[in-house]
Coordinates of C-alpha atoms in Angstrom, one line a residue:
X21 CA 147.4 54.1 147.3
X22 CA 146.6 57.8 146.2
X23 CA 147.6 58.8 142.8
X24 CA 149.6 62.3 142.0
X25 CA 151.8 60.3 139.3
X26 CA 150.0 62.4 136.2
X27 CA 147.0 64.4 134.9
X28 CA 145.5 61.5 133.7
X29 CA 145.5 58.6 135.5
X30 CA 141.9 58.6 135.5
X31 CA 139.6 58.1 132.1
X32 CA 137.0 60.9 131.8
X33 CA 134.8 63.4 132.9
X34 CA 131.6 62.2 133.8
X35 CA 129.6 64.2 131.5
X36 CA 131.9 62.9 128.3
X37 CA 130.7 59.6 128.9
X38 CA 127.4 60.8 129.4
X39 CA 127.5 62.2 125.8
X40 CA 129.2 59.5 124.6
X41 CA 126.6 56.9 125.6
X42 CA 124.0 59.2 124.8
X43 CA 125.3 59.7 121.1
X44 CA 126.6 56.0 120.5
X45 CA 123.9 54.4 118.3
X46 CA 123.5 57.3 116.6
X47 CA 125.2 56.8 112.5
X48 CA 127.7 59.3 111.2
X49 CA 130.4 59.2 109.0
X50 CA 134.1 58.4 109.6
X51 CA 137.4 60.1 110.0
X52 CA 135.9 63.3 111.5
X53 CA 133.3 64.2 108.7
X54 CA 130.4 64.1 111.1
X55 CA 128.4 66.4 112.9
X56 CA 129.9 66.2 116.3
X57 CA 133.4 67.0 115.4
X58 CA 131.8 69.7 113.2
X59 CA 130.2 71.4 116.2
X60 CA 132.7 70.9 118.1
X61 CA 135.2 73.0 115.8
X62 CA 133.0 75.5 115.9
X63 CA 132.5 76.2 119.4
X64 CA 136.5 76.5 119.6
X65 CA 136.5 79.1 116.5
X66 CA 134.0 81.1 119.2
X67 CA 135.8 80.2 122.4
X68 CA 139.0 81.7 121.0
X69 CA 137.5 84.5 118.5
X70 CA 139.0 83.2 115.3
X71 CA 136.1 81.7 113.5
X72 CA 138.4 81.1 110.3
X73 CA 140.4 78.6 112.3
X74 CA 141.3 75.0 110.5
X75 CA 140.7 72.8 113.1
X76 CA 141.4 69.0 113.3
X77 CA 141.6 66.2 115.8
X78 CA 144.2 64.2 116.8
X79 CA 144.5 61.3 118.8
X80 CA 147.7 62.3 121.3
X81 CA 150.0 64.6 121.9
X82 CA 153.1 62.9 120.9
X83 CA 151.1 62.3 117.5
X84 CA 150.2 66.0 117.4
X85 CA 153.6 67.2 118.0
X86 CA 155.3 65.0 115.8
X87 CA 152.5 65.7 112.7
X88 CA 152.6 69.4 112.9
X89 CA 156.2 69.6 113.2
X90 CA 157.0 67.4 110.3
X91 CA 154.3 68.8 108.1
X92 CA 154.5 72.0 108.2
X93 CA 158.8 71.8 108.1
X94 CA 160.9 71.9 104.4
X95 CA 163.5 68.4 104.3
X96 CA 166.2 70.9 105.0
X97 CA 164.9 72.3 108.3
X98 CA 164.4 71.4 112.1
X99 CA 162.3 72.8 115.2
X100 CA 164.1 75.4 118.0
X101 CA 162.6 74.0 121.1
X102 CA 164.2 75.1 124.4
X103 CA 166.6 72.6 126.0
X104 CA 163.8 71.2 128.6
X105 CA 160.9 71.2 125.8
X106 CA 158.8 68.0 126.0
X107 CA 159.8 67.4 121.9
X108 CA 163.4 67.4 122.5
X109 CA 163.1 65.5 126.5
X110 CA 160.5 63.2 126.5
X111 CA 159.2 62.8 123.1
X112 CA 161.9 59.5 122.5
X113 CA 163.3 60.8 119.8
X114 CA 159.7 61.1 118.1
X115 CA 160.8 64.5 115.9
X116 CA 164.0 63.3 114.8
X117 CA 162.2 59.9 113.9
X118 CA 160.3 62.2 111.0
X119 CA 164.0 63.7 109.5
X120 CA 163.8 66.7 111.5
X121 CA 166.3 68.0 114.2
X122 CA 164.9 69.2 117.3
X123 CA 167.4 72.4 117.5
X124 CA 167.7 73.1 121.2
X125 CA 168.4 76.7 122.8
X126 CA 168.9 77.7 126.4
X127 CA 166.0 77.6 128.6
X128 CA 165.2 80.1 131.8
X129 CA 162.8 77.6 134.4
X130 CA 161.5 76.0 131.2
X131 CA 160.9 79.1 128.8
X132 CA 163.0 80.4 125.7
X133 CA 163.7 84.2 126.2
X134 CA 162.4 86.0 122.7
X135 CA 165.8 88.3 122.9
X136 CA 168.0 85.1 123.1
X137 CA 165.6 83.5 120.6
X138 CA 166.0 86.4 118.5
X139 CA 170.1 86.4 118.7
X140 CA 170.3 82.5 117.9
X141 CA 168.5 83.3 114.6
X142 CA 170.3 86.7 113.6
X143 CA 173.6 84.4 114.3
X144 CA 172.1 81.3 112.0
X145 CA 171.2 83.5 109.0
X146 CA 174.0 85.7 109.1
X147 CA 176.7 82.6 109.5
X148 CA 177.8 82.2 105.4
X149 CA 178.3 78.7 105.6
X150 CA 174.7 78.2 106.9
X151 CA 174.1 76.0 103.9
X152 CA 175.4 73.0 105.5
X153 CA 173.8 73.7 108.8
X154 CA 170.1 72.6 109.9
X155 CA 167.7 75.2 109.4
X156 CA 165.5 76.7 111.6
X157 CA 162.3 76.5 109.9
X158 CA 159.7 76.8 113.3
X159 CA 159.9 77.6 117.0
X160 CA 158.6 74.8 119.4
X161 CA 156.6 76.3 122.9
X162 CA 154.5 74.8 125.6
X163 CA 152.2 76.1 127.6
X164 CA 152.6 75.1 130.9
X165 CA 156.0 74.2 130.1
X166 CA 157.8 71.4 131.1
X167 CA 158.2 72.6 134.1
X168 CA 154.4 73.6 135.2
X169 CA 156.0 77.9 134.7
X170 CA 153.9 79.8 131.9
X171 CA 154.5 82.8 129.6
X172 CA 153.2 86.2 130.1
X173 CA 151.8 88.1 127.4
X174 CA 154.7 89.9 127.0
X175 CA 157.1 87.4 126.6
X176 CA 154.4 85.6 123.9
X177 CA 154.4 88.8 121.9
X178 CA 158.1 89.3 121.8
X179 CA 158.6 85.8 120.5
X180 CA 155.3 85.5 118.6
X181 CA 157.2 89.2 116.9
X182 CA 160.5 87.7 116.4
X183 CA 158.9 84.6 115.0
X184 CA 156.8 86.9 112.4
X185 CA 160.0 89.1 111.6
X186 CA 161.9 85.9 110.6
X187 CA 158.6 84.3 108.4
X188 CA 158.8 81.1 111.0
X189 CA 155.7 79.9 112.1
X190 CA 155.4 79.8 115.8
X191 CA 154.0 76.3 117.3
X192 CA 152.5 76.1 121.3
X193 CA 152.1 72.3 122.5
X194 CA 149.1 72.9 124.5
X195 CA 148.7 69.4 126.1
X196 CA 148.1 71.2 129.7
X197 CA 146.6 74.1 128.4
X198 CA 143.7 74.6 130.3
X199 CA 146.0 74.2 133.6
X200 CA 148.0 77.1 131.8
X201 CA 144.6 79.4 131.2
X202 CA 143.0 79.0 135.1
X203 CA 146.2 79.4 137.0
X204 CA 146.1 82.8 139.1
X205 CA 148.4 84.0 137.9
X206 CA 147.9 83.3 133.9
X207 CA 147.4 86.9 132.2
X208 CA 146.8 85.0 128.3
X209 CA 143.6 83.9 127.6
X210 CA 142.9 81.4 124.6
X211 CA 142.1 84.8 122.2
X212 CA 145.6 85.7 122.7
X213 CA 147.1 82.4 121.8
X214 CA 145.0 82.3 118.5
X215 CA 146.5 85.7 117.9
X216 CA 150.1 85.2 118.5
X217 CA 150.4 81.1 118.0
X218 CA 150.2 80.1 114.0
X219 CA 149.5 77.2 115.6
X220 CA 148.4 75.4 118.7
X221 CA 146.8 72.4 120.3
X222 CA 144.2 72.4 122.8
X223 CA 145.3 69.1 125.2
X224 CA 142.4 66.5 126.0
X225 CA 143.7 64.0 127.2
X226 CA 145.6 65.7 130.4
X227 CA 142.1 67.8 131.0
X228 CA 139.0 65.4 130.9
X229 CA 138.9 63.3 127.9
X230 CA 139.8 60.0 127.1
X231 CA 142.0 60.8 124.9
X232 CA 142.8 63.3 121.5
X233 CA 144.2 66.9 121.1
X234 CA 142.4 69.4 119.4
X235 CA 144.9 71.2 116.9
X236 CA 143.8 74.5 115.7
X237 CA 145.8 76.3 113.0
X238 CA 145.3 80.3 112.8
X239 CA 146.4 81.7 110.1
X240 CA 144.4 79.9 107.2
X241 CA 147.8 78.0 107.4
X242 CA 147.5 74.0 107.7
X243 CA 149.2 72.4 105.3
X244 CA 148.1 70.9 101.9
X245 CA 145.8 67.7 102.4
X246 CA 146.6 67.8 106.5
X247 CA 143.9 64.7 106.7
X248 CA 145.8 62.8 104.1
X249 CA 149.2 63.4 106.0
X250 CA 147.9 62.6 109.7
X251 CA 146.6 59.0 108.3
X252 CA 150.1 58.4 106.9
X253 CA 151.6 59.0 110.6
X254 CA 149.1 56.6 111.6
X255 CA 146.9 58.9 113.9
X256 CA 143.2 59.4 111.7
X257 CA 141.1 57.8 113.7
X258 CA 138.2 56.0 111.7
X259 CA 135.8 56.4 114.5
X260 CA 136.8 60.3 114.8
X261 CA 133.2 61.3 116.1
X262 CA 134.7 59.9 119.2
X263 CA 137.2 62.8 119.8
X264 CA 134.6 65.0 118.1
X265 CA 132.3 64.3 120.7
X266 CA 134.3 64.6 123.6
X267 CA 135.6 67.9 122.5
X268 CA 131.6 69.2 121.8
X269 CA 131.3 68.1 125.3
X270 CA 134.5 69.7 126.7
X271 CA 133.1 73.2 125.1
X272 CA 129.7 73.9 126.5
X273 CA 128.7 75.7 129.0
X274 CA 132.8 76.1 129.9
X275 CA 133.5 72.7 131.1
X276 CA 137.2 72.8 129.4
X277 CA 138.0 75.4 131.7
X278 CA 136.1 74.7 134.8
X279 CA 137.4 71.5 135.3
X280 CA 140.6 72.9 135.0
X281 CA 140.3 75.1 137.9
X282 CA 140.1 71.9 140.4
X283 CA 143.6 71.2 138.8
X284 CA 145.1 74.7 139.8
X285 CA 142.8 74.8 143.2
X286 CA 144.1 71.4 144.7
X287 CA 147.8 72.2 143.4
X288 CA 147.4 75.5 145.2
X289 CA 146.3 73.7 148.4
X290 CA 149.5 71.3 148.4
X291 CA 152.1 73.4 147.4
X292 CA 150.7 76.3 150.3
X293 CA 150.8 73.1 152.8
X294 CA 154.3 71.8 152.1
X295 CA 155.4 75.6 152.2
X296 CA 154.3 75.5 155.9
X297 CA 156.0 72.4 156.4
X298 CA 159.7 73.9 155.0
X299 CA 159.7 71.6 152.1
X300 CA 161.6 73.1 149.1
X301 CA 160.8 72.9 145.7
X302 CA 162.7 73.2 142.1
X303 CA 161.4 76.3 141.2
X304 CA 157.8 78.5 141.5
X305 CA 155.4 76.3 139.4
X306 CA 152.3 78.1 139.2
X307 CA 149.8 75.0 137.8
X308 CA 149.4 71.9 138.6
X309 CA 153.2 70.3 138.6
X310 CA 154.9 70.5 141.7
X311 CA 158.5 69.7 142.0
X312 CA 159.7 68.9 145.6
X313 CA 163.2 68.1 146.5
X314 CA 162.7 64.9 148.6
X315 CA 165.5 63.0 151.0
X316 CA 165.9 59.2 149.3
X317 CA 165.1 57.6 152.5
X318 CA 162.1 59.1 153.1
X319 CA 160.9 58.9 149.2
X320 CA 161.3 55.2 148.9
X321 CA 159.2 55.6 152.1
X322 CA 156.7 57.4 150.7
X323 CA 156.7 55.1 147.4
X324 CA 154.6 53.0 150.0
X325 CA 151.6 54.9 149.8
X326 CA 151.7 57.6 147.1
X327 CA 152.3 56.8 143.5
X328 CA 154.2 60.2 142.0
X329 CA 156.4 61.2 139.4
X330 CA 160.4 61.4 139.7
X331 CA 161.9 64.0 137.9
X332 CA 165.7 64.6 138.2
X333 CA 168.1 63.6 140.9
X334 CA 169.2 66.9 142.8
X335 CA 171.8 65.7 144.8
X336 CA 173.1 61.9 146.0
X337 CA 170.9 62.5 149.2
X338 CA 168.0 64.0 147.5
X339 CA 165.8 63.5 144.8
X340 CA 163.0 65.7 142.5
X341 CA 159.8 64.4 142.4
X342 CA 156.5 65.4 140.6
X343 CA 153.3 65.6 142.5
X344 CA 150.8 66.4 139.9
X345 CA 147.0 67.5 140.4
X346 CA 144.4 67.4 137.8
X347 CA 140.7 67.9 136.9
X348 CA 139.5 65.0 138.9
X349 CA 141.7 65.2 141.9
X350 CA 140.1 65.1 145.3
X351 CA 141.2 67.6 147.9
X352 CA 140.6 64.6 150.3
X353 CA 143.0 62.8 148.6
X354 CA 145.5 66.1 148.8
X355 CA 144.9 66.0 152.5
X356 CA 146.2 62.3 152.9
X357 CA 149.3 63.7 150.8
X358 CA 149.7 66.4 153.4
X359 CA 149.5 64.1 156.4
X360 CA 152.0 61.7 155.0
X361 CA 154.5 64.4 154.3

């Protein structure tokens, strides 16, 4: 059996355990007030040139999302998040669990459009009876989207601009992030995230580590006793120096983003392969999500021997499925996918 079900099927990057052996009998205090998380913070601050950035870790993304989004919204307000965006498809209901409303608007291959995003907001705070309507009190991203497709830095700016204009903080789930930085064709680099985003995560757990998400707010902007608020949600990890360390680990010498790069290399090898081949796919995902419209037969078939992802039906003969590459796959292993298809 070969594994394209997820990014992370497997635990960790071999030199996270390394560190993480290396520093384990070593005393230090809990809930992130140690050294390691402390230098880990501050190789982000230099990795993305915003050494004022509030920094804290988290122990998953659902728990990231669902935190930022809840703490830094009034009672009376709820998240824009396009209609395919992981908090308002696949985060079971996680947001509205909190009070909030997940406050979807039309998506174009994943992404909200800052002119539409613009409209929907002109309409809301120009409607008089918007006093018994949810407010819009943040705009929800991710990068890759839901559907492996990225923003350009033009389409960041407009809705980074349209975020400022309206005072509504902008927010860019960044569980796949380093997928989203080392694909080809990726013109944002992490400095321009800091400078658009008011706040964004940096994804572990989908690129190397065993788990936790760094969350980096950028505009001396993270809310009032944000430590005291992620224990109530049940994600402050005791032993924090464990995500510290992993994150110290994941920012020298550029391992965050070169491991990454396998991700986007072995996708690239696939998806050129099953071009040749005259499969078709969803749409033109550019990292390391590939979404291939597969005849039923013939995927039950390959159920057999492949563990993979399905995605939506496309028609009653045909189904969507998700191959998905990561930091540790093998190009071996994306050769045996190639000779099975």
């Amino acid at each position: 059996m070969i594994y394209f079900e997820s990014d992370y099927t497997e635990g960790a990057h071999p030199k996270i355990l390394e560190r993480l052996n290396e520093t384990n009998m070593i005393q230090a205090s809990g809930y992130g007030h140690d050294e390691f998380c402390e230098s880990a913070k501050n190789k982000i601050r230099k990795t993305i040139n915003c050494p004022n950035a509030q920094i804290q870790f988290i122990t998953g993304g659902t728990q990231t999302n669902q935190i930022v989004i809840d703490t830094m919204l009034k009672p009376f307000e709820g998240v824009v998040s396009a209609q395919t965006g992981h908090v308002n498809s696949h985060e079971a209901g996680a947001i509205e669990y909190t009070g909030h409303k997940v406050i979807p608007i039309p998506q174009h291959e994943g992404k909200i459009d800052g002119t539409e995003l613009n409209d929907y907001l002109e309409t809301f705070f120009g409607d008089g009876n918007n006093e018994h309507m949810v407010f819009p009190g943040m705009v929800y991203i991710s990068h890759p989207t839901e559907y492996g497709t990225l923003y350009t830095k033009n389409e960041l700016t407009k809705i980074s601009s349209v975020c400022r204009k309206n005072n509504i903080p902008l927010f860019m789930d960044g569980a796949r992030l380093g997928y989203g930085i080392m694909a080809k064709s990726s013109d944002l680099s992490l400095e321009d995230i800091a400078e658009l985003c008011d706040v964004f995560y940096i994804g572990g757990t989908k690129c190397g580590a065993l788990c936790g998400e760094a969350v980096v707010f950028t505009k001396n902007n993270m809310p009032l006793h944000f430590e005291n608020l992620v224990k109530k949600h049940g994600a402050l990890l005791a032993k924090g120096r464990l995500l510290g360390v992993q994150f110290d680990a994941l920012f020298t010498d550029n391992l965050y983003l070169e491991i990454s790069k396998n991700a986007i290399d072995t996708a690239e090898t696939l998806k050129k392969a099953l071009k040749e081949k005259g499969y078709r796919f969803l749409l033109d995902s550019p990292t390391n999500q590939q979404f291939v419209i597969l005849e039923n037969k013939f995927m039950e078939e390959l159920k057999k021997s492949v563990k993979f992802n399905f995605w939506e039906k496309y028609d009653k003969d045909h189904t969507v499925v998700r191959f998905a590459t990561s930091w540790s796959t093998k190009m071996e292993n994306v050769e045996k996918l190639i000779n099975l298809l």
